N, CA, C and O atoms as a Tripos MOL2 file, in Angstrom:
@<TRIPOS>MOLECULE
protein
  256   255    64     0     0
PROTEIN
NO_CHARGES

@<TRIPOS>ATOM
      1 N          94.2720 -132.2280 -224.4040 N.3       1 UNK1
      2 CA         93.5490 -132.1580 -223.4790 C.3       1 UNK1
      3 C          93.0600 -133.6570 -222.9410 C.2       1 UNK1
      4 O          93.0850 -134.6010 -223.7310 O.2       1 UNK1
      5 N          92.7070 -133.8020 -221.8490 N.am      2 UNK2
      6 CA         92.8400 -135.1880 -220.9720 C.3       2 UNK2
      7 C          91.2960 -135.7090 -222.0030 C.2       2 UNK2
      8 O          91.1490 -136.9310 -221.9830 O.2       2 UNK2
      9 N          90.3410 -135.0320 -222.7420 N.am      3 UNK3
     10 CA         89.3290 -135.7760 -222.8160 C.3       3 UNK3
     11 C          89.6060 -136.2310 -224.0910 C.2       3 UNK3
     12 O          88.8970 -137.1780 -224.4310 O.2       3 UNK3
     13 N          90.4090 -135.8540 -224.8970 N.am      4 UNK4
     14 CA         91.0880 -136.3480 -226.2340 C.3       4 UNK4
     15 C          91.6140 -137.8850 -225.8240 C.2       4 UNK4
     16 O          90.9760 -138.8670 -226.2040 O.2       4 UNK4
     17 N          92.7770 -138.0090 -225.0510 N.am      5 UNK5
     18 CA         93.1110 -139.2210 -224.5730 C.3       5 UNK5
     19 C          92.2470 -140.2850 -224.1740 C.2       5 UNK5
     20 O          92.3600 -141.4490 -224.5590 O.2       5 UNK5
     21 N          91.1160 -139.7170 -223.1530 N.am      6 UNK6
     22 CA         90.2580 -140.6970 -222.9740 C.3       6 UNK6
     23 C          89.6040 -141.2000 -224.3100 C.2       6 UNK6
     24 O          89.6100 -142.4300 -224.3580 O.2       6 UNK6
     25 N          89.0670 -140.6290 -225.3570 N.am      7 UNK7
     26 CA         88.6630 -141.1580 -226.3520 C.3       7 UNK7
     27 C          89.4260 -141.9750 -227.4760 C.2       7 UNK7
     28 O          89.0090 -142.9100 -228.1580 O.2       7 UNK7
     29 N          90.7520 -141.3080 -227.4710 N.am      8 UNK8
     30 CA         91.6690 -142.2410 -228.1160 C.3       8 UNK8
     31 C          91.9740 -143.4620 -227.6630 C.2       8 UNK8
     32 O          92.3870 -144.3690 -228.3860 O.2       8 UNK8
     33 N          91.7170 -143.5750 -225.9830 N.am      9 UNK9
     34 CA         92.1420 -144.8970 -225.5190 C.3       9 UNK9
     35 C          90.3670 -145.6190 -225.8660 C.2       9 UNK9
     36 O          90.0590 -146.3970 -226.7680 O.2       9 UNK9
     37 N          89.9050 -145.3070 -225.3100 N.am     10 UNK10
     38 CA         88.2650 -146.0960 -225.6170 C.3      10 UNK10
     39 C          88.6330 -146.4000 -227.3140 C.2      10 UNK10
     40 O          89.0690 -147.5370 -227.4930 O.2      10 UNK10
     41 N          88.5310 -145.6410 -228.4240 N.am     11 UNK11
     42 CA         88.6620 -146.2730 -229.7130 C.3      11 UNK11
     43 C          89.6540 -147.4470 -230.1630 C.2      11 UNK11
     44 O          89.5620 -148.4410 -230.8830 O.2      11 UNK11
     45 N          90.7230 -146.7960 -229.3230 N.am     12 UNK12
     46 CA         92.2120 -147.7520 -229.3890 C.3      12 UNK12
     47 C          92.1270 -149.2060 -229.0610 C.2      12 UNK12
     48 O          92.6040 -150.1860 -229.6330 O.2      12 UNK12
     49 N          91.2120 -149.0560 -227.7250 N.am     13 UNK13
     50 CA         91.1300 -150.1670 -227.0890 C.3      13 UNK13
     51 C          90.0000 -151.2190 -227.6080 C.2      13 UNK13
     52 O          90.0870 -152.4200 -227.3550 O.2      13 UNK13
     53 N          89.0210 -150.7030 -228.2950 N.am     14 UNK14
     54 CA         88.1760 -151.5440 -229.2840 C.3      14 UNK14
     55 C          88.4570 -151.5430 -230.6830 C.2      14 UNK14
     56 O          87.6820 -152.1980 -231.3800 O.2      14 UNK14
     57 N          89.2790 -151.0230 -231.1720 N.am     15 UNK15
     58 CA         89.2310 -151.1990 -232.7910 C.3      15 UNK15
     59 C          89.3040 -152.3990 -233.4700 C.2      15 UNK15
     60 O          88.9170 -152.5700 -234.6260 O.2      15 UNK15
     61 N          89.8730 -153.3470 -232.6440 N.am     16 UNK16
     62 CA         89.8600 -154.7580 -233.6440 C.3      16 UNK16
     63 C          88.3410 -155.4680 -233.4050 C.2      16 UNK16
     64 O          88.0390 -156.3830 -234.1710 O.2      16 UNK16
     65 N          87.4050 -155.0720 -232.3820 N.am     17 UNK17
     66 CA         86.2400 -155.4290 -232.5440 C.3      17 UNK17
     67 C          85.0620 -154.7420 -233.4490 C.2      17 UNK17
     68 O          83.9490 -155.1240 -233.8100 O.2      17 UNK17
     69 N          85.8430 -153.5260 -233.6490 N.am     18 UNK18
     70 CA         84.8440 -153.0530 -234.5450 C.3      18 UNK18
     71 C          84.5310 -153.1490 -236.1920 C.2      18 UNK18
     72 O          85.4770 -153.2440 -236.9740 O.2      18 UNK18
     73 N          83.2040 -153.1210 -236.6470 N.am     19 UNK19
     74 CA         83.1890 -153.4600 -238.1800 C.3      19 UNK19
     75 C          84.0330 -152.6460 -238.8280 C.2      19 UNK19
     76 O          84.7910 -151.8260 -238.3100 O.2      19 UNK19
     77 N          83.8520 -152.9550 -240.3350 N.am     20 UNK20
     78 CA         84.6590 -152.1680 -241.2650 C.3      20 UNK20
     79 C          84.4210 -150.7260 -241.2570 C.2      20 UNK20
     80 O          85.2890 -149.8780 -241.0520 O.2      20 UNK20
     81 N          82.8630 -150.4500 -241.5560 N.am     21 UNK21
     82 CA         82.6920 -149.0500 -241.3490 C.3      21 UNK21
     83 C          82.8850 -148.3970 -239.9870 C.2      21 UNK21
     84 O          83.1020 -147.1870 -239.9140 O.2      21 UNK21
     85 N          82.8110 -149.1750 -238.9040 N.am     22 UNK22
     86 CA         82.9770 -148.2390 -237.5310 C.3      22 UNK22
     87 C          84.4870 -148.2250 -237.5680 C.2      22 UNK22
     88 O          84.9150 -147.2590 -236.9350 O.2      22 UNK22
     89 N          85.3790 -148.9270 -238.0660 N.am     23 UNK23
     90 CA         86.8340 -148.7320 -237.9540 C.3      23 UNK23
     91 C          86.9470 -147.4680 -239.0720 C.2      23 UNK23
     92 O          87.8850 -146.7020 -238.8500 O.2      23 UNK23
     93 N          86.1590 -147.1760 -240.1720 N.am     24 UNK24
     94 CA         86.6520 -145.9370 -240.7720 C.3      24 UNK24
     95 C          86.2420 -144.7690 -240.1560 C.2      24 UNK24
     96 O          86.8070 -143.7150 -240.4480 O.2      24 UNK24
     97 N          85.1440 -144.7990 -239.1660 N.am     25 UNK25
     98 CA         84.8100 -143.6710 -238.5920 C.3      25 UNK25
     99 C          85.8990 -143.3180 -237.2490 C.2      25 UNK25
    100 O          86.3140 -142.1940 -236.9680 O.2      25 UNK25
    101 N          86.2420 -144.6750 -236.4800 N.am     26 UNK26
    102 CA         86.9130 -144.5930 -235.6490 C.3      26 UNK26
    103 C          88.3870 -144.0640 -236.3240 C.2      26 UNK26
    104 O          88.9660 -143.1570 -235.7260 O.2      26 UNK26
    105 N          88.8850 -144.5180 -237.3340 N.am     27 UNK27
    106 CA         90.0740 -143.9800 -237.9770 C.3      27 UNK27
    107 C          90.2910 -142.2990 -237.9760 C.2      27 UNK27
    108 O          91.1510 -141.5720 -237.4780 O.2      27 UNK27
    109 N          88.9300 -142.0220 -238.8850 N.am     28 UNK28
    110 CA         88.7740 -140.4270 -239.1940 C.3      28 UNK28
    111 C          89.1340 -139.7070 -237.8230 C.2      28 UNK28
    112 O          89.8630 -138.7290 -237.6590 O.2      28 UNK28
    113 N          88.3400 -140.5460 -236.7570 N.am     29 UNK29
    114 CA         88.4710 -139.4680 -235.4910 C.3      29 UNK29
    115 C          90.0240 -139.6460 -234.9070 C.2      29 UNK29
    116 O          90.6390 -138.7390 -234.3470 O.2      29 UNK29
    117 N          90.4130 -140.6550 -235.0870 N.am     30 UNK30
    118 CA         91.8880 -140.9580 -234.4210 C.3      30 UNK30
    119 C          92.9160 -139.9660 -235.2650 C.2      30 UNK30
    120 O          93.9360 -139.5090 -234.7510 O.2      30 UNK30
    121 N          92.5880 -139.7480 -236.3650 N.am     31 UNK31
    122 CA         93.4580 -139.0600 -237.1910 C.3      31 UNK31
    123 C          93.4840 -137.3570 -236.9280 C.2      31 UNK31
    124 O          94.4400 -136.6140 -237.1500 O.2      31 UNK31
    125 N          92.3120 -137.0240 -236.4570 N.am     32 UNK32
    126 CA         92.0300 -135.4460 -236.1940 C.3      32 UNK32
    127 C          90.9410 -135.3870 -235.2560 C.2      32 UNK32
    128 O          89.8680 -135.0510 -235.7560 O.2      32 UNK32
    129 N          90.9470 -135.6990 -233.6670 N.am     33 UNK33
    130 CA         90.2210 -135.7970 -232.8620 C.3      33 UNK33
    131 C          89.5870 -134.4610 -232.5890 C.2      33 UNK33
    132 O          88.4040 -134.3280 -232.2780 O.2      33 UNK33
    133 N          90.6020 -133.3100 -232.7490 N.am     34 UNK34
    134 CA         90.0540 -131.9030 -232.5440 C.3      34 UNK34
    135 C          88.8400 -131.2840 -233.7960 C.2      34 UNK34
    136 O          87.8540 -130.5670 -233.6280 O.2      34 UNK34
    137 N          89.4210 -131.9210 -235.0850 N.am     35 UNK35
    138 CA         88.4460 -131.7490 -235.9630 C.3      35 UNK35
    139 C          87.1820 -132.5520 -235.5590 C.2      35 UNK35
    140 O          86.0570 -132.1080 -235.3290 O.2      35 UNK35
    141 N          87.5770 -133.7050 -235.5290 N.am     36 UNK36
    142 CA         86.4460 -134.7220 -235.4690 C.3      36 UNK36
    143 C          85.3960 -134.2610 -234.4510 C.2      36 UNK36
    144 O          84.2250 -134.6100 -234.6010 O.2      36 UNK36
    145 N          85.6830 -133.6680 -233.6600 N.am     37 UNK37
    146 CA         84.9680 -133.1180 -232.3760 C.3      37 UNK37
    147 C          84.1290 -131.8140 -232.5690 C.2      37 UNK37
    148 O          83.1230 -131.5580 -231.9070 O.2      37 UNK37
    149 N          84.6630 -131.0020 -233.5690 N.am     38 UNK38
    150 CA         83.9500 -129.9420 -233.9950 C.3      38 UNK38
    151 C          83.0770 -130.0330 -235.3090 C.2      38 UNK38
    152 O          82.4280 -129.0550 -235.6790 O.2      38 UNK38
    153 N          83.0710 -131.1370 -235.9570 N.am     39 UNK39
    154 CA         82.1950 -131.5410 -237.1940 C.3      39 UNK39
    155 C          80.9740 -132.0410 -236.8990 C.2      39 UNK39
    156 O          80.8870 -132.9060 -236.0270 O.2      39 UNK39
    157 N          79.9370 -131.6200 -237.5190 N.am     40 UNK40
    158 CA         78.6870 -132.2450 -237.4000 C.3      40 UNK40
    159 C          78.8180 -133.5150 -237.9830 C.2      40 UNK40
    160 O          79.5240 -133.8080 -238.9480 O.2      40 UNK40
    161 N          77.8460 -134.4830 -237.1150 N.am     41 UNK41
    162 CA         77.8020 -136.1020 -237.5650 C.3      41 UNK41
    163 C          77.3840 -135.9470 -238.8980 C.2      41 UNK41
    164 O          78.2350 -136.6290 -239.4690 O.2      41 UNK41
    165 N          76.6390 -135.5050 -239.7890 N.am     42 UNK42
    166 CA         76.3720 -135.5380 -241.4890 C.3      42 UNK42
    167 C          77.8200 -135.2760 -242.0680 C.2      42 UNK42
    168 O          78.2930 -136.0290 -242.9190 O.2      42 UNK42
    169 N          78.5120 -134.1710 -241.5730 N.am     43 UNK43
    170 CA         79.8700 -134.0730 -241.9270 C.3      43 UNK43
    171 C          80.7450 -135.6130 -242.1310 C.2      43 UNK43
    172 O          80.9290 -136.2500 -243.1690 O.2      43 UNK43
    173 N          81.0800 -135.8430 -241.0600 N.am     44 UNK44
    174 CA         81.7630 -137.0320 -240.6930 C.3      44 UNK44
    175 C          81.3280 -138.3230 -241.2500 C.2      44 UNK44
    176 O          82.1530 -139.1870 -241.5450 O.2      44 UNK44
    177 N          80.0930 -138.4810 -241.3990 N.am     45 UNK45
    178 CA         79.3660 -139.4500 -242.0300 C.3      45 UNK45
    179 C          79.8770 -139.1100 -243.8480 C.2      45 UNK45
    180 O          80.2430 -140.1000 -244.4810 O.2      45 UNK45
    181 N          79.8730 -137.9880 -244.4440 N.am     46 UNK46
    182 CA         80.0360 -137.7340 -245.7470 C.3      46 UNK46
    183 C          81.5180 -137.9300 -245.9940 C.2      46 UNK46
    184 O          81.9560 -138.3200 -247.0760 O.2      46 UNK46
    185 N          82.4800 -137.5600 -244.6470 N.am     47 UNK47
    186 CA         83.6560 -137.5670 -244.9200 C.3      47 UNK47
    187 C          84.4450 -139.1780 -244.9250 C.2      47 UNK47
    188 O          85.4500 -139.4610 -245.5760 O.2      47 UNK47
    189 N          83.7700 -139.9860 -244.1210 N.am     48 UNK48
    190 CA         83.8790 -141.5000 -244.3320 C.3      48 UNK48
    191 C          83.2760 -142.1170 -244.9470 C.2      48 UNK48
    192 O          83.4640 -143.3160 -244.7440 O.2      48 UNK48
    193 N          82.3760 -141.8230 -245.8770 N.am     49 UNK49
    194 CA         81.4750 -142.6280 -246.8200 C.3      49 UNK49
    195 C          80.9250 -143.4580 -246.0980 C.2      49 UNK49
    196 O          80.9210 -144.6370 -246.4550 O.2      49 UNK49
    197 N          80.1880 -142.9790 -244.6420 N.am     50 UNK50
    198 CA         79.4280 -143.9210 -244.1330 C.3      50 UNK50
    199 C          77.9830 -143.3040 -243.7400 C.2      50 UNK50
    200 O          77.9990 -142.0960 -243.9760 O.2      50 UNK50
    201 N          76.9170 -143.6730 -243.2940 N.am     51 UNK51
    202 CA         75.6120 -142.9200 -242.7560 C.3      51 UNK51
    203 C          75.7990 -142.2680 -241.5070 C.2      51 UNK51
    204 O          76.6550 -142.5840 -240.6810 O.2      51 UNK51
    205 N          74.9020 -141.2710 -241.3860 N.am     52 UNK52
    206 CA         74.7560 -140.6550 -239.9940 C.3      52 UNK52
    207 C          74.5090 -141.5330 -238.9360 C.2      52 UNK52
    208 O          75.0950 -141.4320 -237.8580 O.2      52 UNK52
    209 N          73.3680 -142.7030 -239.2760 N.am     53 UNK53
    210 CA         73.2930 -143.4890 -238.0730 C.3      53 UNK53
    211 C          74.4130 -144.3390 -237.9470 C.2      53 UNK53
    212 O          74.3140 -144.9280 -236.8710 O.2      53 UNK53
    213 N          75.5000 -144.6930 -238.5970 N.am     54 UNK54
    214 CA         76.6520 -145.4460 -238.2450 C.3      54 UNK54
    215 C          77.6700 -144.2700 -237.3540 C.2      54 UNK54
    216 O          78.3690 -144.6640 -236.4210 O.2      54 UNK54
    217 N          77.6490 -143.1240 -237.6820 N.am     55 UNK55
    218 CA         78.4210 -142.2960 -237.2550 C.3      55 UNK55
    219 C          77.8630 -141.8110 -235.2770 C.2      55 UNK55
    220 O          78.6350 -141.4750 -234.3790 O.2      55 UNK55
    221 N          76.6600 -141.9280 -235.2080 N.am     56 UNK56
    222 CA         75.9040 -141.6250 -234.3120 C.3      56 UNK56
    223 C          76.1730 -142.3170 -232.9530 C.2      56 UNK56
    224 O          75.8830 -141.7430 -231.9030 O.2      56 UNK56
    225 N          76.7920 -143.6940 -232.9760 N.am     57 UNK57
    226 CA         77.2450 -144.4240 -231.8580 C.3      57 UNK57
    227 C          78.4700 -143.9210 -231.1600 C.2      57 UNK57
    228 O          78.8260 -144.2720 -230.0350 O.2      57 UNK57
    229 N          79.2040 -142.8850 -232.1010 N.am     58 UNK58
    230 CA         80.5110 -142.5160 -231.4880 C.3      58 UNK58
    231 C          80.2650 -141.2590 -230.6330 C.2      58 UNK58
    232 O          81.1550 -140.6250 -230.0670 O.2      58 UNK58
    233 N          78.9030 -140.9660 -230.6050 N.am     59 UNK59
    234 CA         78.7310 -139.3960 -229.7960 C.3      59 UNK59
    235 C          79.1110 -139.7350 -228.1080 C.2      59 UNK59
    236 O          79.1290 -140.8480 -227.5810 O.2      59 UNK59
    237 N          79.3510 -138.6380 -227.5780 N.am     60 UNK60
    238 CA         79.6470 -139.0830 -226.1250 C.3      60 UNK60
    239 C          78.2390 -139.9410 -225.2500 C.2      60 UNK60
    240 O          77.0540 -139.7190 -225.4970 O.2      60 UNK60
    241 N          78.6160 -140.6630 -224.4940 N.am     61 UNK61
    242 CA         77.6740 -141.5770 -223.7890 C.3      61 UNK61
    243 C          77.1560 -142.8210 -224.4050 C.2      61 UNK61
    244 O          76.4110 -143.6660 -223.9070 O.2      61 UNK61
    245 N          77.7000 -142.7720 -225.6040 N.am     62 UNK62
    246 CA         77.3130 -144.0440 -226.3410 C.3      62 UNK62
    247 C          78.3090 -145.3170 -226.3520 C.2      62 UNK62
    248 O          78.8810 -145.5240 -225.2830 O.2      62 UNK62
    249 N          78.5140 -145.9540 -227.1280 N.am     63 UNK63
    250 CA         79.2430 -147.4900 -227.0910 C.3      63 UNK63
    251 C          80.7050 -147.1370 -226.7070 C.2      63 UNK63
    252 O          81.3150 -147.9530 -226.0160 O.2      63 UNK63
    253 N          81.3450 -145.9400 -227.1110 N.am     64 UNK64
    254 CA         82.6800 -145.8690 -226.6470 C.3      64 UNK64
    255 C          82.9510 -144.7270 -225.2990 C.2      64 UNK64
    256 O          84.0770 -144.5910 -224.8220 O.2      64 UNK64
@<TRIPOS>BOND
     1     1     2 1
     2     2     3 1
     3     3     4 2
     4     3     5 am
     5     5     6 1
     6     6     7 1
     7     7     8 2
     8     7     9 am
     9     9    10 1
    10    10    11 1
    11    11    12 2
    12    11    13 am
    13    13    14 1
    14    14    15 1
    15    15    16 2
    16    15    17 am
    17    17    18 1
    18    18    19 1
    19    19    20 2
    20    19    21 am
    21    21    22 1
    22    22    23 1
    23    23    24 2
    24    23    25 am
    25    25    26 1
    26    26    27 1
    27    27    28 2
    28    27    29 am
    29    29    30 1
    30    30    31 1
    31    31    32 2
    32    31    33 am
    33    33    34 1
    34    34    35 1
    35    35    36 2
    36    35    37 am
    37    37    38 1
    38    38    39 1
    39    39    40 2
    40    39    41 am
    41    41    42 1
    42    42    43 1
    43    43    44 2
    44    43    45 am
    45    45    46 1
    46    46    47 1
    47    47    48 2
    48    47    49 am
    49    49    50 1
    50    50    51 1
    51    51    52 2
    52    51    53 am
    53    53    54 1
    54    54    55 1
    55    55    56 2
    56    55    57 am
    57    57    58 1
    58    58    59 1
    59    59    60 2
    60    59    61 am
    61    61    62 1
    62    62    63 1
    63    63    64 2
    64    63    65 am
    65    65    66 1
    66    66    67 1
    67    67    68 2
    68    67    69 am
    69    69    70 1
    70    70    71 1
    71    71    72 2
    72    71    73 am
    73    73    74 1
    74    74    75 1
    75    75    76 2
    76    75    77 am
    77    77    78 1
    78    78    79 1
    79    79    80 2
    80    79    81 am
    81    81    82 1
    82    82    83 1
    83    83    84 2
    84    83    85 am
    85    85    86 1
    86    86    87 1
    87    87    88 2
    88    87    89 am
    89    89    90 1
    90    90    91 1
    91    91    92 2
    92    91    93 am
    93    93    94 1
    94    94    95 1
    95    95    96 2
    96    95    97 am
    97    97    98 1
    98    98    99 1
    99    99   100 2
   100    99   101 am
   101   101   102 1
   102   102   103 1
   103   103   104 2
   104   103   105 am
   105   105   106 1
   106   106   107 1
   107   107   108 2
   108   107   109 am
   109   109   110 1
   110   110   111 1
   111   111   112 2
   112   111   113 am
   113   113   114 1
   114   114   115 1
   115   115   116 2
   116   115   117 am
   117   117   118 1
   118   118   119 1
   119   119   120 2
   120   119   121 am
   121   121   122 1
   122   122   123 1
   123   123   124 2
   124   123   125 am
   125   125   126 1
   126   126   127 1
   127   127   128 2
   128   127   129 am
   129   129   130 1
   130   130   131 1
   131   131   132 2
   132   131   133 am
   133   133   134 1
   134   134   135 1
   135   135   136 2
   136   135   137 am
   137   137   138 1
   138   138   139 1
   139   139   140 2
   140   139   141 am
   141   141   142 1
   142   142   143 1
   143   143   144 2
   144   143   145 am
   145   145   146 1
   146   146   147 1
   147   147   148 2
   148   147   149 am
   149   149   150 1
   150   150   151 1
   151   151   152 2
   152   151   153 am
   153   153   154 1
   154   154   155 1
   155   155   156 2
   156   155   157 am
   157   157   158 1
   158   158   159 1
   159   159   160 2
   160   159   161 am
   161   161   162 1
   162   162   163 1
   163   163   164 2
   164   163   165 am
   165   165   166 1
   166   166   167 1
   167   167   168 2
   168   167   169 am
   169   169   170 1
   170   170   171 1
   171   171   172 2
   172   171   173 am
   173   173   174 1
   174   174   175 1
   175   175   176 2
   176   175   177 am
   177   177   178 1
   178   178   179 1
   179   179   180 2
   180   179   181 am
   181   181   182 1
   182   182   183 1
   183   183   184 2
   184   183   185 am
   185   185   186 1
   186   186   187 1
   187   187   188 2
   188   187   189 am
   189   189   190 1
   190   190   191 1
   191   191   192 2
   192   191   193 am
   193   193   194 1
   194   194   195 1
   195   195   196 2
   196   195   197 am
   197   197   198 1
   198   198   199 1
   199   199   200 2
   200   199   201 am
   201   201   202 1
   202   202   203 1
   203   203   204 2
   204   203   205 am
   205   205   206 1
   206   206   207 1
   207   207   208 2
   208   207   209 am
   209   209   210 1
   210   210   211 1
   211   211   212 2
   212   211   213 am
   213   213   214 1
   214   214   215 1
   215   215   216 2
   216   215   217 am
   217   217   218 1
   218   218   219 1
   219   219   220 2
   220   219   221 am
   221   221   222 1
   222   222   223 1
   223   223   224 2
   224   223   225 am
   225   225   226 1
   226   226   227 1
   227   227   228 2
   228   227   229 am
   229   229   230 1
   230   230   231 1
   231   231   232 2
   232   231   233 am
   233   233   234 1
   234   234   235 1
   235   235   236 2
   236   235   237 am
   237   237   238 1
   238   238   239 1
   239   239   240 2
   240   239   241 am
   241   241   242 1
   242   242   243 1
   243   243   244 2
   244   243   245 am
   245   245   246 1
   246   246   247 1
   247   247   248 2
   248   247   249 am
   249   249   250 1
   250   250   251 1
   251   251   252 2
   252   251   253 am
   253   253   254 1
   254   254   255 1
   255   255   256 2
@<TRIPOS>SUBSTRUCTURE
     1 UNK1         2 RESIDUE 1 A UNK
     2 UNK2         6 RESIDUE 1 A UNK
     3 UNK3        10 RESIDUE 1 A UNK
     4 UNK4        14 RESIDUE 1 A UNK
     5 UNK5        18 RESIDUE 1 A UNK
     6 UNK6        22 RESIDUE 1 A UNK
     7 UNK7        26 RESIDUE 1 A UNK
     8 UNK8        30 RESIDUE 1 A UNK
     9 UNK9        34 RESIDUE 1 A UNK
    10 UNK10       38 RESIDUE 1 A UNK
    11 UNK11       42 RESIDUE 1 A UNK
    12 UNK12       46 RESIDUE 1 A UNK
    13 UNK13       50 RESIDUE 1 A UNK
    14 UNK14       54 RESIDUE 1 A UNK
    15 UNK15       58 RESIDUE 1 A UNK
    16 UNK16       62 RESIDUE 1 A UNK
    17 UNK17       66 RESIDUE 1 A UNK
    18 UNK18       70 RESIDUE 1 A UNK
    19 UNK19       74 RESIDUE 1 A UNK
    20 UNK20       78 RESIDUE 1 A UNK
    21 UNK21       82 RESIDUE 1 A UNK
    22 UNK22       86 RESIDUE 1 A UNK
    23 UNK23       90 RESIDUE 1 A UNK
    24 UNK24       94 RESIDUE 1 A UNK
    25 UNK25       98 RESIDUE 1 A UNK
    26 UNK26      102 RESIDUE 1 A UNK
    27 UNK27      106 RESIDUE 1 A UNK
    28 UNK28      110 RESIDUE 1 A UNK
    29 UNK29      114 RESIDUE 1 A UNK
    30 UNK30      118 RESIDUE 1 A UNK
    31 UNK31      122 RESIDUE 1 A UNK
    32 UNK32      126 RESIDUE 1 A UNK
    33 UNK33      130 RESIDUE 1 A UNK
    34 UNK34      134 RESIDUE 1 A UNK
    35 UNK35      138 RESIDUE 1 A UNK
    36 UNK36      142 RESIDUE 1 A UNK
    37 UNK37      146 RESIDUE 1 A UNK
    38 UNK38      150 RESIDUE 1 A UNK
    39 UNK39      154 RESIDUE 1 A UNK
    40 UNK40      158 RESIDUE 1 A UNK
    41 UNK41      162 RESIDUE 1 A UNK
    42 UNK42      166 RESIDUE 1 A UNK
    43 UNK43      170 RESIDUE 1 A UNK
    44 UNK44      174 RESIDUE 1 A UNK
    45 UNK45      178 RESIDUE 1 A UNK
    46 UNK46      182 RESIDUE 1 A UNK
    47 UNK47      186 RESIDUE 1 A UNK
    48 UNK48      190 RESIDUE 1 A UNK
    49 UNK49      194 RESIDUE 1 A UNK
    50 UNK50      198 RESIDUE 1 A UNK
    51 UNK51      202 RESIDUE 1 A UNK
    52 UNK52      206 RESIDUE 1 A UNK
    53 UNK53      210 RESIDUE 1 A UNK
    54 UNK54      214 RESIDUE 1 A UNK
    55 UNK55      218 RESIDUE 1 A UNK
    56 UNK56      222 RESIDUE 1 A UNK
    57 UNK57      226 RESIDUE 1 A UNK
    58 UNK58      230 RESIDUE 1 A UNK
    59 UNK59      234 RESIDUE 1 A UNK
    60 UNK60      238 RESIDUE 1 A UNK
    61 UNK61      242 RESIDUE 1 A UNK
    62 UNK62      246 RESIDUE 1 A UNK
    63 UNK63      250 RESIDUE 1 A UNK
    64 UNK64      254 RESIDUE 1 A UNK
């Protein structure tokens, strides 16, 4: 899907600038974009051992 490529490009373009926490979230998304798109923020936070507040910026229309 083209939206997946756009998300992947946005994340990979900024990856080196991300904090360690953001990199864990970004890598999780890059590893399985389709699954990440379907999971609730709380589940992504749990799986990446981060907070929901850290995951939220990866939502559409946010920093990426």
